[in-house]
Tab-separated table of C-alpha atoms in Angstrom:
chain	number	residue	atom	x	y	z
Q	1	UNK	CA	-91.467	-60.374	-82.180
Q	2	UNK	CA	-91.782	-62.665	-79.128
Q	3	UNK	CA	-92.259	-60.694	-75.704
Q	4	UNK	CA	-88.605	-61.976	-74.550
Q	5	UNK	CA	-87.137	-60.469	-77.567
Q	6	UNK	CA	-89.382	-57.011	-77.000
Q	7	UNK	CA	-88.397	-56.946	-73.347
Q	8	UNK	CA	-84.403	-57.278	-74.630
Q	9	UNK	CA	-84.750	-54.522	-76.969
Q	10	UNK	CA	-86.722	-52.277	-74.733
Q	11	UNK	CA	-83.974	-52.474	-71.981
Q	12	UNK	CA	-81.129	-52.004	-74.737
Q	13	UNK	CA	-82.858	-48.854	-75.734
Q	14	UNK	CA	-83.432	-47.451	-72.236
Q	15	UNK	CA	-80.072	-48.250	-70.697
Q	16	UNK	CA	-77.743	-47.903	-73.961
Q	17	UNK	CA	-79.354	-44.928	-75.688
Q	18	UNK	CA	-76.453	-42.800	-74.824
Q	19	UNK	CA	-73.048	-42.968	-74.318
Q	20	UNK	CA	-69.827	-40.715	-73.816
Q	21	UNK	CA	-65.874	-41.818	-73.803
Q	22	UNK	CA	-63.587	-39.149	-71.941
Q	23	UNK	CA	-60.481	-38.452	-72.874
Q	24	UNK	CA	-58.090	-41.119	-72.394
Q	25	UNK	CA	-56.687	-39.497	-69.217
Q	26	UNK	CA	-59.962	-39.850	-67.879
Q	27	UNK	CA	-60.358	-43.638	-68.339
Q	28	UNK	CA	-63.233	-46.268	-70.065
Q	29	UNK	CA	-66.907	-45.650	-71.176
Q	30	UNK	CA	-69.477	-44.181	-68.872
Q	31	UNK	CA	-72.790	-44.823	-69.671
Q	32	UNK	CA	-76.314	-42.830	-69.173
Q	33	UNK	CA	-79.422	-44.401	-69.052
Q	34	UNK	CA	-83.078	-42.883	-70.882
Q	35	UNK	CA	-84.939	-40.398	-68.750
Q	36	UNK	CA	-87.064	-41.065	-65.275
Q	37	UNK	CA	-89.588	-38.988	-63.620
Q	38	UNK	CA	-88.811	-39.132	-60.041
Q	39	UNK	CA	-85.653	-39.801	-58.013
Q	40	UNK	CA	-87.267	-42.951	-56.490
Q	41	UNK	CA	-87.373	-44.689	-60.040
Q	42	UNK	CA	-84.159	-43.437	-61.137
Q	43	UNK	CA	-82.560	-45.151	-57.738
Q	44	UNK	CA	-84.748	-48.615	-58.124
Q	45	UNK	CA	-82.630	-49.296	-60.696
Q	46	UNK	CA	-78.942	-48.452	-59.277
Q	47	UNK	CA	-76.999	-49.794	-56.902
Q	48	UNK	CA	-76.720	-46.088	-55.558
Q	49	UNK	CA	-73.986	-43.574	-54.426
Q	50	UNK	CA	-73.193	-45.059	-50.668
Q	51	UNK	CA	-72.336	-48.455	-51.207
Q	52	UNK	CA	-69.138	-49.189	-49.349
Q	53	UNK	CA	-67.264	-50.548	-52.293
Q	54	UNK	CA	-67.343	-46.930	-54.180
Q	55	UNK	CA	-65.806	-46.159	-50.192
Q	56	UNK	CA	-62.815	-49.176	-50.443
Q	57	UNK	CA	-62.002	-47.682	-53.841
Q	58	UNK	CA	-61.537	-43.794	-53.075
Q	59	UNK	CA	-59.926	-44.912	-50.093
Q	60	UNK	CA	-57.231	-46.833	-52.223
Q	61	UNK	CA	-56.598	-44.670	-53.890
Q	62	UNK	CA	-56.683	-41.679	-51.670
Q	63	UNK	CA	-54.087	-43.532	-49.684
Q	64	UNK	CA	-52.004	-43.808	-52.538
Q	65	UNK	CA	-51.766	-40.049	-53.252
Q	66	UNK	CA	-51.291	-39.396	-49.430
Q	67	UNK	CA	-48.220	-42.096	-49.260
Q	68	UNK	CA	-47.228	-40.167	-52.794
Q	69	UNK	CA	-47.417	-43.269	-54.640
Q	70	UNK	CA	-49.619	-41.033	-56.621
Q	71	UNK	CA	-49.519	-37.648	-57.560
Q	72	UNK	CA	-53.880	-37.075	-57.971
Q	73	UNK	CA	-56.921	-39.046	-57.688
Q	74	UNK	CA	-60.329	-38.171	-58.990
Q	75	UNK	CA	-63.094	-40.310	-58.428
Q	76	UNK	CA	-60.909	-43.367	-57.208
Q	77	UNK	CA	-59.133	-43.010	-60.269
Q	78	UNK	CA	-55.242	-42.538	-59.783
Q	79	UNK	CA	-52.857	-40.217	-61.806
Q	80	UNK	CA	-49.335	-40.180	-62.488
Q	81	UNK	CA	-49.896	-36.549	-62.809
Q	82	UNK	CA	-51.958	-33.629	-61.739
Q	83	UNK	CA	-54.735	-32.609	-64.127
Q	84	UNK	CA	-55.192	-29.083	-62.536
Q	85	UNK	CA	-58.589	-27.242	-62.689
Q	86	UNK	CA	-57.028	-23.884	-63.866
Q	87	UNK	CA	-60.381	-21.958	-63.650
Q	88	UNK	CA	-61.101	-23.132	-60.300
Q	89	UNK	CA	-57.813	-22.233	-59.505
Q	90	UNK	CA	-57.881	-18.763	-60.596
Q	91	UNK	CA	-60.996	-18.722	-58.775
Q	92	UNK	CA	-59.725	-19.975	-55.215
Q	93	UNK	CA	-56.701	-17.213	-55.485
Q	94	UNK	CA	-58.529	-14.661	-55.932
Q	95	UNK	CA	-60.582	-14.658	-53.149
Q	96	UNK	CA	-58.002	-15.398	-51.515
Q	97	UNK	CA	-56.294	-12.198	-52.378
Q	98	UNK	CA	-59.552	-10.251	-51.627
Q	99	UNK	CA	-59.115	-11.347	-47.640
Q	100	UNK	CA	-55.378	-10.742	-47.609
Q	101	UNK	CA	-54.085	-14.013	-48.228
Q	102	UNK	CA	-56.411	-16.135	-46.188
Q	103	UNK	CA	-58.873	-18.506	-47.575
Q	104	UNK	CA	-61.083	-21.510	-46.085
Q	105	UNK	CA	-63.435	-23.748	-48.417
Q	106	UNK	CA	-65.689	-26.105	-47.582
Q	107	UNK	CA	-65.639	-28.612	-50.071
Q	108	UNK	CA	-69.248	-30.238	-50.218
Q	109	UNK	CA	-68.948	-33.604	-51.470
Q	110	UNK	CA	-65.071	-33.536	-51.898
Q	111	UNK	CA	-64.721	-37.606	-51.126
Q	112	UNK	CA	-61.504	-38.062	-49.173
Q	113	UNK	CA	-59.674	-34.949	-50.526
Q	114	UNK	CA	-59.638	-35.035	-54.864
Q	115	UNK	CA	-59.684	-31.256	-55.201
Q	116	UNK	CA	-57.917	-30.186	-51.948
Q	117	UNK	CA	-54.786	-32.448	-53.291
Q	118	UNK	CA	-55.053	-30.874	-56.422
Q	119	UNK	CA	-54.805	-27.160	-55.577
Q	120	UNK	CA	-53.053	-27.724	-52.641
Q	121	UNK	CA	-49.546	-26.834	-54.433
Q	122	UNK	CA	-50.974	-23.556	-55.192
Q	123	UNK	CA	-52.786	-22.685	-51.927
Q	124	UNK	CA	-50.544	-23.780	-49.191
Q	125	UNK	CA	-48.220	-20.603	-48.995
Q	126	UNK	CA	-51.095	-18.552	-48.078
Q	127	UNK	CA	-50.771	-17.067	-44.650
Q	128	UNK	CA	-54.164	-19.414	-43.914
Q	129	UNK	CA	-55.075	-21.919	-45.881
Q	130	UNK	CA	-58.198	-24.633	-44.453
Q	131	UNK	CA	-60.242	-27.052	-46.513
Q	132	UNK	CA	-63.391	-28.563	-45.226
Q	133	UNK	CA	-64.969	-31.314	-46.708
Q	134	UNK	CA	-68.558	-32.113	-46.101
Q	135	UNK	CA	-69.578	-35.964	-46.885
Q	136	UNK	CA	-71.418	-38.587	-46.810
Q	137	UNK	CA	-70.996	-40.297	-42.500
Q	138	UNK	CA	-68.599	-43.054	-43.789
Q	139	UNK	CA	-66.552	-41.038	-45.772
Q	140	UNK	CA	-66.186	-38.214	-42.726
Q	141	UNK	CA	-65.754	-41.381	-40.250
Q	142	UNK	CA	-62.462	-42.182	-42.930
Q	143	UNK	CA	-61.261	-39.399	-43.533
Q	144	UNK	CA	-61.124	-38.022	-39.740
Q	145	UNK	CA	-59.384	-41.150	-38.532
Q	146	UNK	CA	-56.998	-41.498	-41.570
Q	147	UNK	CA	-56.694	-38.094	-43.753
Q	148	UNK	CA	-57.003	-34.886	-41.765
Q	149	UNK	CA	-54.275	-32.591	-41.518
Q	150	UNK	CA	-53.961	-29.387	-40.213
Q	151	UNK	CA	-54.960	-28.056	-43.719
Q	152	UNK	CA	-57.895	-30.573	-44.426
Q	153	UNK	CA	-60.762	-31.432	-42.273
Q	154	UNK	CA	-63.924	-33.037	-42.647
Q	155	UNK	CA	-67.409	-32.576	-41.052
Q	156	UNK	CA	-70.692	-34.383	-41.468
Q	157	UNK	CA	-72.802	-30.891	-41.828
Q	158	UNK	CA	-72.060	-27.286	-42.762
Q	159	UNK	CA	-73.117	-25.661	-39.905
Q	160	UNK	CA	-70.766	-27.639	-37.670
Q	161	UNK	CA	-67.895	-25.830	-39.742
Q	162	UNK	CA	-70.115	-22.310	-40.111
Q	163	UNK	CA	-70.061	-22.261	-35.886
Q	164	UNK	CA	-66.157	-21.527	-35.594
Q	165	UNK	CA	-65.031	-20.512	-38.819
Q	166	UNK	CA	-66.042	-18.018	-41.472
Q	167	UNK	CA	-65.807	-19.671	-44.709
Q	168	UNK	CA	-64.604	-17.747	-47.960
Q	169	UNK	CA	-65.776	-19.811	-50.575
Q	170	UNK	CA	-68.514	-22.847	-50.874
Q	171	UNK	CA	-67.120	-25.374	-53.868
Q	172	UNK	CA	-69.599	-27.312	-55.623
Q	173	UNK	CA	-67.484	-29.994	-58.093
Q	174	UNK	CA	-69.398	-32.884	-59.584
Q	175	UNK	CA	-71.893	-32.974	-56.592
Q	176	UNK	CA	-75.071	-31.312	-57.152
Q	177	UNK	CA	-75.853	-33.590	-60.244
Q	178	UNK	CA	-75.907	-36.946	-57.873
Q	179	UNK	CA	-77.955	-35.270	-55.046
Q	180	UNK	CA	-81.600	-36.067	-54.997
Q	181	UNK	CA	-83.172	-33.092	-54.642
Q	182	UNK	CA	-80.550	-30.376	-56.005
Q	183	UNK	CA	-82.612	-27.262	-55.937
Q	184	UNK	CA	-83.714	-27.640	-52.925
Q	185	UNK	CA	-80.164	-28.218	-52.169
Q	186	UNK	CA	-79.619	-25.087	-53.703
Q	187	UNK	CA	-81.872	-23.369	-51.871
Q	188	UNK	CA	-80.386	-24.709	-48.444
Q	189	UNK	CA	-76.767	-23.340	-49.428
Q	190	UNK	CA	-78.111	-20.009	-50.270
Q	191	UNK	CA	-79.541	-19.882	-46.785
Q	192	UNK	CA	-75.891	-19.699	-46.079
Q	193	UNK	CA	-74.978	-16.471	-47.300
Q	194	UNK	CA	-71.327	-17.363	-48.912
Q	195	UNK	CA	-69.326	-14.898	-49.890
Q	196	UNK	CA	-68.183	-16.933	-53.127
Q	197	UNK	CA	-70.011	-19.821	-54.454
Q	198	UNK	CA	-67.717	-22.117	-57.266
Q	199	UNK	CA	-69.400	-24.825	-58.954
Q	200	UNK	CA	-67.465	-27.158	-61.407
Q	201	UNK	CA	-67.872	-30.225	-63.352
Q	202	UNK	CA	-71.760	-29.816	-63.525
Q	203	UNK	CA	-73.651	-31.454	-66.045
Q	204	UNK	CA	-75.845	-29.783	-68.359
Q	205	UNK	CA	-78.407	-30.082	-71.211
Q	206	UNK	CA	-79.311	-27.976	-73.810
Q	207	UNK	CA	-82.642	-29.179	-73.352
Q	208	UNK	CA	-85.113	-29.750	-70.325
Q	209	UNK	CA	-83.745	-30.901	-66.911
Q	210	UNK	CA	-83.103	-34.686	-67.404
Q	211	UNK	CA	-82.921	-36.930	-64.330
Q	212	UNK	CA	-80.878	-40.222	-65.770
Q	213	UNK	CA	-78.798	-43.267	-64.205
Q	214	UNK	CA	-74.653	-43.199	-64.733
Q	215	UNK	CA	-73.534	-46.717	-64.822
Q	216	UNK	CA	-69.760	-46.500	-63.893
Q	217	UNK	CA	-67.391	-48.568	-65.979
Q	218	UNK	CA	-66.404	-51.915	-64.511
Q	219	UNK	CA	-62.956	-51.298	-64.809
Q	220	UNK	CA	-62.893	-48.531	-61.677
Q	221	UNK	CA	-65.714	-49.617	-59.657
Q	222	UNK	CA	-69.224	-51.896	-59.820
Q	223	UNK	CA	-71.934	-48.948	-59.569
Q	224	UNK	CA	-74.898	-47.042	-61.027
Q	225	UNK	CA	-76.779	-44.285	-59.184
Q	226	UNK	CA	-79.179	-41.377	-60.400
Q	227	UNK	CA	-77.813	-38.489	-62.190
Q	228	UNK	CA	-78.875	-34.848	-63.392
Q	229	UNK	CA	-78.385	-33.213	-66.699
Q	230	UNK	CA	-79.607	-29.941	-66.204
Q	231	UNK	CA	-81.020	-26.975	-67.711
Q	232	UNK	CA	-78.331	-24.288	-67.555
Q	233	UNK	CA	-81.093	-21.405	-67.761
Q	234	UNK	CA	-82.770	-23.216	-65.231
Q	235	UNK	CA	-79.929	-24.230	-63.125
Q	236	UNK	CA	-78.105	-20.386	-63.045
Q	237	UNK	CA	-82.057	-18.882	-62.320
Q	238	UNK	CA	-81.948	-20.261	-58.923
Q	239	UNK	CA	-78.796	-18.129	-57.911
Q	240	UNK	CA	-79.700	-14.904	-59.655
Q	241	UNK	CA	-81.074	-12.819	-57.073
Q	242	UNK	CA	-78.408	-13.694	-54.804
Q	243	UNK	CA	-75.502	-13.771	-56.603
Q	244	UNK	CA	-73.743	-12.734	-59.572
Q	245	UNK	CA	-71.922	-14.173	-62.339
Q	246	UNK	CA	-68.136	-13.938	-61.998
Q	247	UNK	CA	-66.744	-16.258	-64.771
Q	248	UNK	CA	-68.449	-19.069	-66.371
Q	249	UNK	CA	-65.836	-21.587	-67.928
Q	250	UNK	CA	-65.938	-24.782	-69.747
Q	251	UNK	CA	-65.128	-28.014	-67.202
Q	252	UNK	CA	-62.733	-30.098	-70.001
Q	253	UNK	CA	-61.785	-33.037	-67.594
Q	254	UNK	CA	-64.660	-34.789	-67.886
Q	255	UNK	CA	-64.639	-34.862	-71.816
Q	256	UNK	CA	-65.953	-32.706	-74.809
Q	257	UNK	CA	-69.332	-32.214	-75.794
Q	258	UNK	CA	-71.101	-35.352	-76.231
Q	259	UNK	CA	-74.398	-35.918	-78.410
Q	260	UNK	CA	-77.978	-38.280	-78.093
Q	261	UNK	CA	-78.874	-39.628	-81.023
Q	262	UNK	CA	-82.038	-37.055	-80.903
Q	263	UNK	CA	-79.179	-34.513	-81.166
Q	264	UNK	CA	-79.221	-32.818	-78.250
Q	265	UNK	CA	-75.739	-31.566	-76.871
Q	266	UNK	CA	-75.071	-32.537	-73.125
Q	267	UNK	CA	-71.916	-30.800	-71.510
Q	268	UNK	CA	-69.665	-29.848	-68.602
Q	269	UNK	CA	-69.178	-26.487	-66.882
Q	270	UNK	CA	-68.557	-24.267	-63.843
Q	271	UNK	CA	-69.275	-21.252	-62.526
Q	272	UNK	CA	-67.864	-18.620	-59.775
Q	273	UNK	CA	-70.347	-16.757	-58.077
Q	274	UNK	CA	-70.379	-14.289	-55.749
Q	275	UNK	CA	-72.560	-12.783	-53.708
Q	276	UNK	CA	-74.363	-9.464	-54.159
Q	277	UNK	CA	-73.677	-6.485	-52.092
């Protein structure tokens, strides 16, 4: 074997070892890379999470649900109808009954709005109802100037939100997988105290804690950054002497179970969590 053809097969193997489709709602392939040992050689490769063109698209589309030329967006993808999170739902109404009817989330790494559009329907006839979503600078610079309401607001830190408003609930959906350190990040929101922690569409790993790169399918936008699979022992550990487990549930929008070739089963799921008296 020549060393061009060794260096062809060695990148097929490491960048198409594994592969999932969604469900057809969800749209085209994503694809996971092999494993890497630190964050910095994970992002080498990628074209990472803050490019402006993953910004242009989940604006689009963001727009398009706000003009109601769309009923839901998730990840710059549009909808012609809701795909509610039932669980989180449940979830969010709940606490809200346990402060009479009021409830404020912030929403860390919530884009310009995905879940706050899709409970909204649900939510809005409490007596209060705010959602705060914390994001990356260009996405808060967006959505301030074109997608606040009096409902939704955005914020470039927590504790900007945490000085004039006490918060209900903390929601962690598809975020804490694409953060580079994630339990440290952990560690930062526990500093916080919440009252109700919900985390949803997490990935996880029957194995070790994997770090891997998601290449994103052409067809909604040009990008690849670093991505967790973790441990769910692992993962739930960090919380325990905090918090305790509410409900653990099953996160179905991103797909079923998918397998490596070695086997292993990598999946979806959420958690509420709330905090210890």
């Amino acid at each position: 074997m020549s060393l061009k053809q060794y260096i062809k097969k060695l990148i097929r193997f490491t960048f198409l070892s594994f592969t999932v489709r969604p469900s057809e709602k969800i749209g085209p392939q994503t694809e996971w890379s092999e494993e890497y040992d630190t964050w910095e050689q994970a992002a080498a490769q990628t074209s990472g999470y803050d490019t402006n063109a993953i910004l242009d698209k989940v604006k689009y589309a963001a727009e398009k649900v706000q003009n109601r030329e769309s009923a839901y967006e998730r990840d710059s993808v549009n909808f012609d109808k809701i795909q509610y999170a039932w669980p989180i739902l449940a979830c969010l109404q709940k606490i809200a009954i346990s402060n009479n009817g009021h409830l404020s989330v912030i929403d860390f790494g919530g884009a310009l709005g995905s879940s706050f559009y899709q409970t909204k329907a649900f939510l809005s006839c409490l007596s209060r109802f705010q959602w705060f979503i914390v994001e990356q600078k260009h996405f808060v610079d967006v959505g301030i100037d074109s997608f606040e309401t009096k409902q939704l607001k955005f914020a470039y830190k927590i504790e900007d939100i945490l000085e004039s408003h006490r918060i209900h609930c903390l929601l962690l959906s598809g975020v804490l997988q694409v953060l580079p350190n994630p339990f440290a990040w952990i560690e930062q929101f526990l500093e916080f105290g919440f009252e109700n922690i919900l985390i949803d569409r997490t990935a996880f790993t029957e194995g070790k804690t994997k770090l891997t790169v998601q290449r994103v399918p052409h067809t909604i936008y040009q990008a690849s950054y670093p991505h967790w699979f973790f441990n769910e022992t692992e993962f739930i550990s960090r919380f325990a002497s905090h918090y305790d487990i509410i409900a653990d549930f099953d996160s179905k929008a991103d797909g079923k179970e998918i397998f490596r070739r070695s086997g292993e089963v990598l999946y979806w799921k959420g958690f509420y969590l709330k905090k210890r008296d």
